[in-house]
Coordinates of C-alpha atoms and ligand atoms in Angstrom, one line a residue:
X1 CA -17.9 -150.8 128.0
X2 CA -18.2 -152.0 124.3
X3 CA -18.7 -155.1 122.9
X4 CA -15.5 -157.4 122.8
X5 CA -15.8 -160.1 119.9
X6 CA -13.3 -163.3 120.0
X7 CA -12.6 -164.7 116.1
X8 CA -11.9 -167.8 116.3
X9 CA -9.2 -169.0 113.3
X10 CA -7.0 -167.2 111.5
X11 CA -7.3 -168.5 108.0
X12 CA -9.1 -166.3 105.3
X13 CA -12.6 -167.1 106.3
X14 CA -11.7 -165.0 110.1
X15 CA -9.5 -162.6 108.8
X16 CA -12.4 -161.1 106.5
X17 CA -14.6 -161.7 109.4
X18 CA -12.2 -159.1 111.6
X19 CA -11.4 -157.1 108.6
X20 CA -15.0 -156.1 108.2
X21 CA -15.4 -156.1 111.9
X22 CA -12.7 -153.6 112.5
X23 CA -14.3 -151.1 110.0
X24 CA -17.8 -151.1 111.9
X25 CA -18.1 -146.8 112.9
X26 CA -18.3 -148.3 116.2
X27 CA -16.2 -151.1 115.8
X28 CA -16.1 -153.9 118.9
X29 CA -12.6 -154.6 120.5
X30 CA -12.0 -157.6 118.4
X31 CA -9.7 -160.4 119.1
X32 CA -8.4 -163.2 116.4
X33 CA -7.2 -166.5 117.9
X34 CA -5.2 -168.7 115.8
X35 CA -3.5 -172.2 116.3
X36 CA -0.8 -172.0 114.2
X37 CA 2.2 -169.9 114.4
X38 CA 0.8 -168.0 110.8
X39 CA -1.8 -166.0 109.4
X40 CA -3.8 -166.8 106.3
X41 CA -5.0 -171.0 106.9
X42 CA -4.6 -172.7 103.5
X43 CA -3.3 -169.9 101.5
X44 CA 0.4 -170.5 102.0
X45 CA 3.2 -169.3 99.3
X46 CA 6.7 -170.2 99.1
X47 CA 10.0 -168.8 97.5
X48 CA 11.9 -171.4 95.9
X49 CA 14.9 -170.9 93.9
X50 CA 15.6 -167.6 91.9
X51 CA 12.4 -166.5 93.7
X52 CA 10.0 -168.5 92.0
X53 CA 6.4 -168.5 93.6
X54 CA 5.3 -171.9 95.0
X55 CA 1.4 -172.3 96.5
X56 CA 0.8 -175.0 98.5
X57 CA -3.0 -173.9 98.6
X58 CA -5.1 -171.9 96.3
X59 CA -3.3 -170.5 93.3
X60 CA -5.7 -168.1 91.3
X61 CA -8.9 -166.7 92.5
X62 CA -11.9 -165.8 89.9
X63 CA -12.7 -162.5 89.8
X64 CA -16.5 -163.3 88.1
X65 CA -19.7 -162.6 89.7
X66 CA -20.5 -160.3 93.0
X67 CA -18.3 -161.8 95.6
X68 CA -15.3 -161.9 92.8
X69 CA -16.0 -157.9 92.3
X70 CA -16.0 -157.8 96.6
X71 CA -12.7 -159.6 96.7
X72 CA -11.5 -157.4 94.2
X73 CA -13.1 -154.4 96.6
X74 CA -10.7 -156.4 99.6
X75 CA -7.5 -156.4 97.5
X76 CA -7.8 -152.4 96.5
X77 CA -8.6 -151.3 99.9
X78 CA -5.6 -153.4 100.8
X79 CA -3.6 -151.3 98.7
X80 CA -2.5 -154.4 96.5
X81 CA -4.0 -153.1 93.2
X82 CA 0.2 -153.0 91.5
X83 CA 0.6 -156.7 92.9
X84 CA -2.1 -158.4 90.7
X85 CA -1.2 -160.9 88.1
X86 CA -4.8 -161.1 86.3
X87 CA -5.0 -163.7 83.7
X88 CA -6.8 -162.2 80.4
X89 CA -9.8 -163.6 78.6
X90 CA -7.4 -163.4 75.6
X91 CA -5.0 -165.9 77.5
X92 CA -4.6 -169.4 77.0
X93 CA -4.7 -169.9 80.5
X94 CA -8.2 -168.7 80.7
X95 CA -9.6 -170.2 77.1
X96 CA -7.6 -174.0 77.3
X97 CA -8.7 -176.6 79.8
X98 CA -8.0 -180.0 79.2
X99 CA -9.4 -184.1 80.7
X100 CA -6.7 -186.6 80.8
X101 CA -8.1 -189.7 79.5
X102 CA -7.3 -192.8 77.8
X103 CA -4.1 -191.8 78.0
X104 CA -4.6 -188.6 75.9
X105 CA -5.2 -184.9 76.9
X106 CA -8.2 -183.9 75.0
X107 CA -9.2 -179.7 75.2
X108 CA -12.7 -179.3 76.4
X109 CA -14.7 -177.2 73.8
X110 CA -14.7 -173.1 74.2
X111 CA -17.2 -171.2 72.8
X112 CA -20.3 -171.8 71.2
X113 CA -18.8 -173.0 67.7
X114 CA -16.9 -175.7 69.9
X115 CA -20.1 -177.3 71.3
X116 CA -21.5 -178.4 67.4
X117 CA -17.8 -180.5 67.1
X118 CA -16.8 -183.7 67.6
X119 CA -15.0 -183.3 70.9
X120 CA -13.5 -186.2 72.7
X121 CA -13.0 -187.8 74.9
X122 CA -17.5 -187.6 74.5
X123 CA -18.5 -189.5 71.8
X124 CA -20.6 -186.8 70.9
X125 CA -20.7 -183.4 69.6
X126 CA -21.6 -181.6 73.6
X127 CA -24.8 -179.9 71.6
X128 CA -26.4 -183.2 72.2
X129 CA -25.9 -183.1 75.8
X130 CA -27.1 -179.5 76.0
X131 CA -30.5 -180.5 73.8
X132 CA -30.8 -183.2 76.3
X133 CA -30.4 -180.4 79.4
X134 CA -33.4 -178.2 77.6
X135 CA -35.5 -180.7 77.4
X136 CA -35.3 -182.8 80.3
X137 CA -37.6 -182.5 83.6
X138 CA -37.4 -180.6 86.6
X139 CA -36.0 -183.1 89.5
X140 CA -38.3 -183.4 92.2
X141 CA -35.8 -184.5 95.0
X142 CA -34.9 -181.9 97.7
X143 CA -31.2 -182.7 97.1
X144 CA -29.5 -184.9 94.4
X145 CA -25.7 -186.2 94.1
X146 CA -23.8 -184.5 91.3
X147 CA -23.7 -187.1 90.0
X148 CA -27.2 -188.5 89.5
X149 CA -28.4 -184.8 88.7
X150 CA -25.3 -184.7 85.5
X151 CA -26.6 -187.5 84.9
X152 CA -30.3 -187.0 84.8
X153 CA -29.9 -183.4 82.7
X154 CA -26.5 -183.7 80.1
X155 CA -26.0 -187.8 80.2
X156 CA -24.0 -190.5 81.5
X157 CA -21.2 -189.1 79.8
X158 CA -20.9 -185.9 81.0
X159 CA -21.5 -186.9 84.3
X160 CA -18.8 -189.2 84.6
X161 CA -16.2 -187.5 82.8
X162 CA -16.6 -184.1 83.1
X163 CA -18.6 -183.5 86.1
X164 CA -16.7 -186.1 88.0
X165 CA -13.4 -184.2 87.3
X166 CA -14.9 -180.8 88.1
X167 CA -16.1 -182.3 91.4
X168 CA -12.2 -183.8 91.7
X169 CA -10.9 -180.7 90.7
X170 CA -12.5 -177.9 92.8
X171 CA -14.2 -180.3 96.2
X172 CA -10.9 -183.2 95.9
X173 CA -14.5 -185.3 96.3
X174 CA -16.6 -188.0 95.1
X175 CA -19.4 -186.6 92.3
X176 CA -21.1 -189.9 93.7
X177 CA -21.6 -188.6 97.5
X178 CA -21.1 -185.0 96.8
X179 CA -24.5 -182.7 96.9
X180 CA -25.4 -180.3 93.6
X181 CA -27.5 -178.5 96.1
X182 CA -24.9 -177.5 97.9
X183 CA -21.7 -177.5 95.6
X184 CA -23.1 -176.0 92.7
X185 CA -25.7 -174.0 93.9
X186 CA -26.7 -172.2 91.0
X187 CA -27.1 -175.1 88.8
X188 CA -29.6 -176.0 91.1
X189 CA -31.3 -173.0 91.5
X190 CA -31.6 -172.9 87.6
X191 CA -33.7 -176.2 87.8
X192 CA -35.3 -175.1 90.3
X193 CA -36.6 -171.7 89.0
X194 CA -35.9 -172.0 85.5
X195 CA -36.9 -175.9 84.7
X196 CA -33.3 -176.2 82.6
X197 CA -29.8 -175.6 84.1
X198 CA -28.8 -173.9 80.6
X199 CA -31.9 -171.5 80.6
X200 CA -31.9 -170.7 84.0
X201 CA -27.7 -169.3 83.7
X202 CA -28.4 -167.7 80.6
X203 CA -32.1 -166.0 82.0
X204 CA -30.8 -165.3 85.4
X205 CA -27.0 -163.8 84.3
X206 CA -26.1 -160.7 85.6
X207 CA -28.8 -159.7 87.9
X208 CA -26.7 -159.1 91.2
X209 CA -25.6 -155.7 92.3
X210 CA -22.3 -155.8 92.1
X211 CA -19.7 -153.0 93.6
X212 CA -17.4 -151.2 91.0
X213 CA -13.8 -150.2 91.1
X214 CA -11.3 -149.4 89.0
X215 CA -9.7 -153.0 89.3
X216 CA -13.6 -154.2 88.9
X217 CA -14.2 -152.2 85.8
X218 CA -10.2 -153.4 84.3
X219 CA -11.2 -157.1 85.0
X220 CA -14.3 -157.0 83.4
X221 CA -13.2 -154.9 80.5
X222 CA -10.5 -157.3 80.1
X223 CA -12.3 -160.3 80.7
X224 CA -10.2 -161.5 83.5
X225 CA -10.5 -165.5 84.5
X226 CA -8.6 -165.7 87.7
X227 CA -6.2 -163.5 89.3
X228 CA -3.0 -163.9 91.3
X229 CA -0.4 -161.4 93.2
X230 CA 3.3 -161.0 92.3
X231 CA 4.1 -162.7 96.0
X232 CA 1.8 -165.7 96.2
X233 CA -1.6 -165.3 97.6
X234 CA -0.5 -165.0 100.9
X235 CA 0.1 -161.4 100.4
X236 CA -3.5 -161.4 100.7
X237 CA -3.4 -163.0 104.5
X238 CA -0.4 -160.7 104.9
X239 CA -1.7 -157.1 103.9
X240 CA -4.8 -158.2 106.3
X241 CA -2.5 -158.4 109.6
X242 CA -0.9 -155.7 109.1
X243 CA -4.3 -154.0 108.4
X244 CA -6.0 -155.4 110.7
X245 CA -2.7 -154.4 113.7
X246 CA -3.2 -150.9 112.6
X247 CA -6.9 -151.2 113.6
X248 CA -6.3 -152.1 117.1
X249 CA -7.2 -155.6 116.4
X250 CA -5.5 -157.8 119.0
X251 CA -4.1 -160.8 116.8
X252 CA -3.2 -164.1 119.4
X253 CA -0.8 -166.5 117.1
X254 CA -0.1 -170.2 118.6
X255 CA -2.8 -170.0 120.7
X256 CA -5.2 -173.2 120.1
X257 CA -8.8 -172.9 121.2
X258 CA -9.5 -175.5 123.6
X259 CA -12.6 -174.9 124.7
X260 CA -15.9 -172.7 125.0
X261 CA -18.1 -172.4 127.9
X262 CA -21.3 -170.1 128.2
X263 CA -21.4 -168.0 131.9
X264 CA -24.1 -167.2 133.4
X265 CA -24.5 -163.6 131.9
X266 CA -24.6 -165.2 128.4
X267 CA -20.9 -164.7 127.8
X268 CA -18.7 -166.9 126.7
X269 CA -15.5 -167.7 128.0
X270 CA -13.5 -168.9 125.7
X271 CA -10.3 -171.4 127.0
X272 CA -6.6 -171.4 125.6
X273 CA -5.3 -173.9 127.5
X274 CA -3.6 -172.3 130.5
X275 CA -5.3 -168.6 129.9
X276 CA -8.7 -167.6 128.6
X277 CA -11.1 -164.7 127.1
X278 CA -14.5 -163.1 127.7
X279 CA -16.4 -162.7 124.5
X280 CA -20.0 -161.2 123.8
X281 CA -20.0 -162.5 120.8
X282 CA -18.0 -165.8 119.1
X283 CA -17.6 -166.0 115.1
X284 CA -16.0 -169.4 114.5
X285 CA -14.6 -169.9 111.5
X286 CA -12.3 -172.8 112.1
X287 CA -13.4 -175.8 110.5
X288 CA -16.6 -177.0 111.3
X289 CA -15.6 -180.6 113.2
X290 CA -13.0 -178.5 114.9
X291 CA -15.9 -176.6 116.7
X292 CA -17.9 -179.3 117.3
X293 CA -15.9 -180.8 120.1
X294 CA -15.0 -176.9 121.3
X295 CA -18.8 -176.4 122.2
X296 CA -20.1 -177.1 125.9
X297 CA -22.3 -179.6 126.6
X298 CA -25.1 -177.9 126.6
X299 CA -24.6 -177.1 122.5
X300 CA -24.8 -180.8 122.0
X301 CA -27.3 -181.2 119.0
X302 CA -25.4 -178.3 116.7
X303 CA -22.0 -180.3 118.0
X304 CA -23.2 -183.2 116.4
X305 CA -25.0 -181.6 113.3
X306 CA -21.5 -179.8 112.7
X307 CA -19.2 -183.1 113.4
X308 CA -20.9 -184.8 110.5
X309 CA -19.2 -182.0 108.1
X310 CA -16.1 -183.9 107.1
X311 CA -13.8 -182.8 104.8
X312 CA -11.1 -185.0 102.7
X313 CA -7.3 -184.3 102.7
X314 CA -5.3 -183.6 99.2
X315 CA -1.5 -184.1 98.7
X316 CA 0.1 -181.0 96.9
X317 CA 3.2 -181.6 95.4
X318 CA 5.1 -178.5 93.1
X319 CA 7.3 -179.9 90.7
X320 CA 9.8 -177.3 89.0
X321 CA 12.1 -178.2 86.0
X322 CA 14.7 -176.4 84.0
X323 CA 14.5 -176.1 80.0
X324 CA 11.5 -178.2 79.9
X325 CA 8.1 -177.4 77.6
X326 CA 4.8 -178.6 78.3
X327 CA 2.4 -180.2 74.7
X328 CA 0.0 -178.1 75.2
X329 CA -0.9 -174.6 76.3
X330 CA -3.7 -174.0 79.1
X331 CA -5.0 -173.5 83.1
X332 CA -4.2 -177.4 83.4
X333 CA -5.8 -180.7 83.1
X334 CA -8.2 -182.8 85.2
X335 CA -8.5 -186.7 85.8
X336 CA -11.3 -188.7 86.0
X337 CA -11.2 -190.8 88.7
X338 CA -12.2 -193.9 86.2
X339 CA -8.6 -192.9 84.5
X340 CA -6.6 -192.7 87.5
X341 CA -8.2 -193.1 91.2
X342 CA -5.3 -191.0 92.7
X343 CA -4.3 -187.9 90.4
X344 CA -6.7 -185.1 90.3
X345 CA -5.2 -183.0 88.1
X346 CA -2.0 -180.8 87.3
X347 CA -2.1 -177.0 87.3
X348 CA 0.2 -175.9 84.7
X349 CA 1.2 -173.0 87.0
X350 CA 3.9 -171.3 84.6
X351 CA 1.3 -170.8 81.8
X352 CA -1.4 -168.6 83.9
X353 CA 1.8 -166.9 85.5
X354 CA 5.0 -166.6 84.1
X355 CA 5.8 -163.7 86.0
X356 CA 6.0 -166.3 89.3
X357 CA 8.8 -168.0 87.5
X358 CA 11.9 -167.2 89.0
X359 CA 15.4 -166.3 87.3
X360 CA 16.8 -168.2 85.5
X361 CA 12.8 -169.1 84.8
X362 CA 11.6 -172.9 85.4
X363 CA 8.8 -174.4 84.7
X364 CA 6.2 -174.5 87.2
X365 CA 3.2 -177.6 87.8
X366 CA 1.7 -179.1 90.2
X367 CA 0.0 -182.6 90.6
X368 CA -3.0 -182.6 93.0
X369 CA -3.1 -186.0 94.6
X370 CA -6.5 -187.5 96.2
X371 CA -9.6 -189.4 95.8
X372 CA -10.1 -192.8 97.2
X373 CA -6.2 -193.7 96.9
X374 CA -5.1 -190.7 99.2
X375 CA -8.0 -191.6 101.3
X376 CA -6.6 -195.3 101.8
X377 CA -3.0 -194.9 102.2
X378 CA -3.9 -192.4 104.7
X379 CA -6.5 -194.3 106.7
X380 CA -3.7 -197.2 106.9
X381 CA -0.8 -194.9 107.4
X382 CA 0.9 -195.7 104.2
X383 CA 2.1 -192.3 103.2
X384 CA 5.5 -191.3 102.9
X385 CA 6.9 -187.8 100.9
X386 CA 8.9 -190.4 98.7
X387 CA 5.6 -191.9 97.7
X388 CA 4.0 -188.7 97.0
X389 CA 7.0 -187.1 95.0
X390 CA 7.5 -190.7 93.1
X391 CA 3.8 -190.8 92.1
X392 CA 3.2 -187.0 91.0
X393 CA 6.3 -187.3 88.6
X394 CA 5.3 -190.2 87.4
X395 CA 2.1 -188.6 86.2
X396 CA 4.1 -185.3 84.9
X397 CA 5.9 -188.0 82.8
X398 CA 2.9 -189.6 81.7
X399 CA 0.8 -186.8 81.2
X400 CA 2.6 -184.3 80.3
X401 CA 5.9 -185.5 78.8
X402 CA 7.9 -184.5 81.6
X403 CA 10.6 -187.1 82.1
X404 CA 13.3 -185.6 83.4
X405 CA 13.7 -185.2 86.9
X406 CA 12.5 -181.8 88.5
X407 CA 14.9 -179.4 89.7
X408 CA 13.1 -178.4 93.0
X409 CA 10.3 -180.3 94.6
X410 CA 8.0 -179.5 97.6
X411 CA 5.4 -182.3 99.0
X412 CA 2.9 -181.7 101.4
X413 CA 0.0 -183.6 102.7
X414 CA -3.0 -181.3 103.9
X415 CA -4.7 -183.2 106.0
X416 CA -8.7 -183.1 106.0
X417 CA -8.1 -179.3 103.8
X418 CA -11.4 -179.5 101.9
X419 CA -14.7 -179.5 103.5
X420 CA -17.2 -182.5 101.3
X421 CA -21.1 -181.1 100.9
X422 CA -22.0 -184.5 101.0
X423 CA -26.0 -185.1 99.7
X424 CA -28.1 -183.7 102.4
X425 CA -25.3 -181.0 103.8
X426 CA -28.3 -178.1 103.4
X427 CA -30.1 -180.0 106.6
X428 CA -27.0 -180.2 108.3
X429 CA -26.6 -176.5 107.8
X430 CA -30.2 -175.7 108.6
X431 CA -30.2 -177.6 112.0
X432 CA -27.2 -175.8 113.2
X433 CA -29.2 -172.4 111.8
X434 CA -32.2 -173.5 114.0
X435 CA -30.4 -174.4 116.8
X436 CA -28.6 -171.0 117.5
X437 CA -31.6 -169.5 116.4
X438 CA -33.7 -171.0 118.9
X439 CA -31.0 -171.0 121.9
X440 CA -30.1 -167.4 121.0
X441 CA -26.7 -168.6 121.0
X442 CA -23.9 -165.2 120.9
X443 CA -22.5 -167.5 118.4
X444 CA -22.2 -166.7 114.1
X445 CA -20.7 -169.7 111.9
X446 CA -17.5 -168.4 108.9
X447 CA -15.5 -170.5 106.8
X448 CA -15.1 -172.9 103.9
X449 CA -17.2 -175.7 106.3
X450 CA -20.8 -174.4 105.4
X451 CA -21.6 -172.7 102.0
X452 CA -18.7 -172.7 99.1
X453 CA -15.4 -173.5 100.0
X454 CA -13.6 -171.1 97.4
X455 CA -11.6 -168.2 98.7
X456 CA -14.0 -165.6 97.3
X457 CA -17.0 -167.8 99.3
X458 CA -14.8 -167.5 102.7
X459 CA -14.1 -164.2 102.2
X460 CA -18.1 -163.4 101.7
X461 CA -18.9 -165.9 104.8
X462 CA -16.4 -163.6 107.0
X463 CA -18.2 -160.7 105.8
X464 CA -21.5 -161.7 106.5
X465 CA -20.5 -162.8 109.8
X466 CA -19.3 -159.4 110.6
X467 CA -22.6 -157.5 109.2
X468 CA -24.8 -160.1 111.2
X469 CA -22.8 -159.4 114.7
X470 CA -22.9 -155.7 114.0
X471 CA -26.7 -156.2 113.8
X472 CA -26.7 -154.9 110.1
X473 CA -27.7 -157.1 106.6
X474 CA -24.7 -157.5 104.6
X475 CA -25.4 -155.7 101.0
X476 CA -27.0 -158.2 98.9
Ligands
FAD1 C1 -4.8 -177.5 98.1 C2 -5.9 -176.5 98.0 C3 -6.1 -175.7 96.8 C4 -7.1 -174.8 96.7 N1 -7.2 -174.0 95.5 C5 -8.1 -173.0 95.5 C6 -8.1 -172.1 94.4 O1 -7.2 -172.2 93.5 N2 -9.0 -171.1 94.4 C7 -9.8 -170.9 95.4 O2 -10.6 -170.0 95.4 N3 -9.8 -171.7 96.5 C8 -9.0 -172.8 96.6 N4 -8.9 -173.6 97.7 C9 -9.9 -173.4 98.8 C10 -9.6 -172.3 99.8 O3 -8.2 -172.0 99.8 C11 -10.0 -172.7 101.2 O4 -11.3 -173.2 101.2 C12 -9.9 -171.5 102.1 O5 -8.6 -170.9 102.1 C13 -10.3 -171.9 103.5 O6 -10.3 -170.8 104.4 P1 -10.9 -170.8 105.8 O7 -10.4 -169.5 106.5 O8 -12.3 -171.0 105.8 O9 -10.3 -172.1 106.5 P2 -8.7 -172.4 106.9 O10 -7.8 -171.9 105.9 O11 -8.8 -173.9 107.2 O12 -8.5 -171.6 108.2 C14 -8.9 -172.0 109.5 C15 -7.9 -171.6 110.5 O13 -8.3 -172.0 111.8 C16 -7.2 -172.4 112.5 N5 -7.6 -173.3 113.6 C17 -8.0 -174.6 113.5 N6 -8.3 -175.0 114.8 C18 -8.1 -174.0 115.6 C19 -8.3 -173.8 117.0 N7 -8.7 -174.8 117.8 N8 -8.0 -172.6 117.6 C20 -7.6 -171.6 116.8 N9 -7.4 -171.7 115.5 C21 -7.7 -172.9 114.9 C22 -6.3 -173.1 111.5 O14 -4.9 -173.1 111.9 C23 -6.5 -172.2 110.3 O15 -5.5 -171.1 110.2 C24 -7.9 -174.5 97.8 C25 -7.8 -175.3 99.0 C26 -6.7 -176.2 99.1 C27 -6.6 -176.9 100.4

């Protein structure tokens, strides 16, 4: 009898982890369990009116680097080539990013020319900072906050403006608590290896095999930044079911784990309240604090080394308004939290695509809401929709001008949506390693929980997962 395989979570992170599963030569009878009524996790779209696109989650994925070429890989063998909105090196969305502060939007330099300006909101040309970065010292600590390593190598500047708004704008975190080790991995590996950050990129660029495609070969030729699809990025969930239902993979919807237990034989029996399943194998890739209170007793130290993986909530809210223009022209603008503790940022949605626009066309943004003021209302239970839609229009009008009340709104709070690499996550990560290692545990981690938290990383984690449970190395 073969192998049967039980995937727990149906978000991105598992459905790459069956995807690749499934296409074994001798693939296992898998099964995917899901909560929720819906495929695809944080990656939810919505129509609004005249069939404009709305994401409540991720809105463009980057299509750089070896895992953007293997997502690329995904969306072709999908089928889904004629659904991609790429955005163009040319594009202002992919050459104009902007900081909101002192009340000002103020376009972070491009280009080479751009670093010997004056460019604030630094008070400094950023050729200064880089000077600094090729001549400072190799850290010696093991880990380091963003923060204190920005710090350390560009200046207290950069660090608290830039780096703290990068650190808001991609983790919703803290560049205080947050780890470089583990966030930005290969700014730390260029320390590590290369002595400067700046070196180490441009030395080490390009040396990953990478797979080609045609898609591959048009992004790079064209110098894509990011990438969306005509429907939302759910098609990307979507086109997986319906892949994955042709491959015999059984898909259980609405069904919320409850519980593992390990038999005798090694197997695990895994509980969905009142029904179960026998797996040989479990890849988890619901959120890491979510499986640490599934596992038996007997799990107890990788439960706990997993519970201290938190993860902070963010409050999405799409604003939509008719005849209006935005000042300036770009992917969107980030806030430091010393400008505003509870506004992230604002994705200027219409400019990277038009095309999800809707007819008549509106103008599409949305206002990321977070940091330490989400945190607190939430902690107290202060949060209302009104509160949420009141304060992201009041920074459209601040910000960006736009004073006149949206014509379609959508607010939603996603609780506990990003996973924090606090300083120290690597040992975290590396006792949970050791500990299925040494128990032998029939038991492989996937997801956003445990080494990058972008779509392309959960993707790679799901495939990984897959090549280690089929007892092959994943290609490098
Ligand atoms: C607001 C927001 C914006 C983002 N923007 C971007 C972006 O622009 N680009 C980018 O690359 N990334 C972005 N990300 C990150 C990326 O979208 C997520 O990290 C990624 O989608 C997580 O996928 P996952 O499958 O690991 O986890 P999830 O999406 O959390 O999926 C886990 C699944 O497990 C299920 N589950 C939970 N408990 C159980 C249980 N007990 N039993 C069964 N199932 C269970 C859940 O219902 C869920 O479907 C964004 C994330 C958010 C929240």
């Amino acid at each position: 009898m073969g192998r049967t395989v039980v995937v727990l979570g149906g978000g991105i992170s598992g459905l790459a982890a069956s995807y690749h599963l499934s296409r074994a030569p001798c693939p296992p009878k898998v099964v995917l369990v899901e909560a929720s009524e819906r495929l695809g996790g944080w990656i939810r779209s919505v129509r609004g009116p005249g069939g404009a696109v709305f994401e409540l989650g991720p809105r463009g994925i980057r299509p750089a680097g070896a895992l953007g070429a293997r997502t690329l890989l995904l969306v072709s063998e999908l089928g889904l080539d004629s659904e991609v909105l790429p955005v163009r090196g040319d594009h202002p969305a992919a050459k104009n990013r902007f900081l909101y502060v002192g009340g000002a939007l103020h376009a972070l330099p491009s280009g080479l020319r751009g670093l010997f300006r004056p460019s604030p909101p630094f008070s400094k040309p950023l050729f200064w900072a880089g000077l600094r970065e090729l001549t400072a010292p190799r850290g010696k600590d093991p880990d380091e906050t963003v923060h204190s390593f920005a710090q350390r190598r560009l200046g207290p500047e950069v660090a608290s403006l830039a780096m703290d708004s990068l650190c808001r704008g991609v983790f919703a975190g803290n560049s205080r608590e947050l780890s470089v080790r583990s966030c930005f991995p290969s700014l730390f590996q260029a320390e590590q290896t290369h002595r400067s950050v700046l070196l180490g990129l441009l030395l080490g660029a390009g040396q990953s095999p990478q797979p080609d495609s045609a898609l591959i070969s048009q992004a790079r030729a064209e110098r894509w930044s990011q990438w969306s699809l005509r429907g939302g990025l759910e098609t990307l969930p979507q086109a997986l079911n319906t892949h994955l239902t042709r491959r015999g993979v059984r898909i259980l919807r609405g069904q919320p784990v409850c519980g593992l237990s390990l038999q005798a034989d090694r197997r695990w029996k895994v509980s969905l309240g009142d029904s179960s399943l026998d797996a040989d194998h479990v890849i988890s890739a619901v959120p890491a604090s979510v499986l640490g209170k599934l596992l038996p007793a007997e799990a107890a130290p990788l439960a706990r080394a997993l519970s201290a993986i938190t993860a902070v909530s963010v409050a999405v809210v799409n604003l939509q308004y008719r005849g209006a223009r935005l000042p300036v022209q770009g992917f969107g603008h980030l806030v430091p939290s010393s400008e505003d503790p509870g506004v992230l940022g604002i994705v200027y949605d219409s400019v990277a695509f038009p095309e999800q626009d809707g007819s008549p066309p509106g103008l599409r943004v949305t206002v990321m809401l977070g940091g330490s003021w989400l945190q607190t209302l939430v902690a107290r239970g202060a949060l209302s929709p009104e509160l949420l839609q009141q304060q992201a229009q009041e920074a459209a009008a601040t910000q960006l001008g736009l004073k006149e009340p949206p014509s379609h709104c959508l607010v939603h709070l996603h609780k506990n949506c990003i996973p924090q690499y606090t300083l120290g996550h690597w040992q975290k990560l590396e006792a949970a390693t050791q500990f299925l290692a040494s128990q032998r545990l029939p038991l492989t981690l996937a997801g956003a929980s445990y080494e990058g938290v972008a779509v392309n990383d959960c993707i790679e984690s799901g495939r990984q997962a897959a090549a280690r449970v089929l007892g092959s190395e994943p290609d490098s």
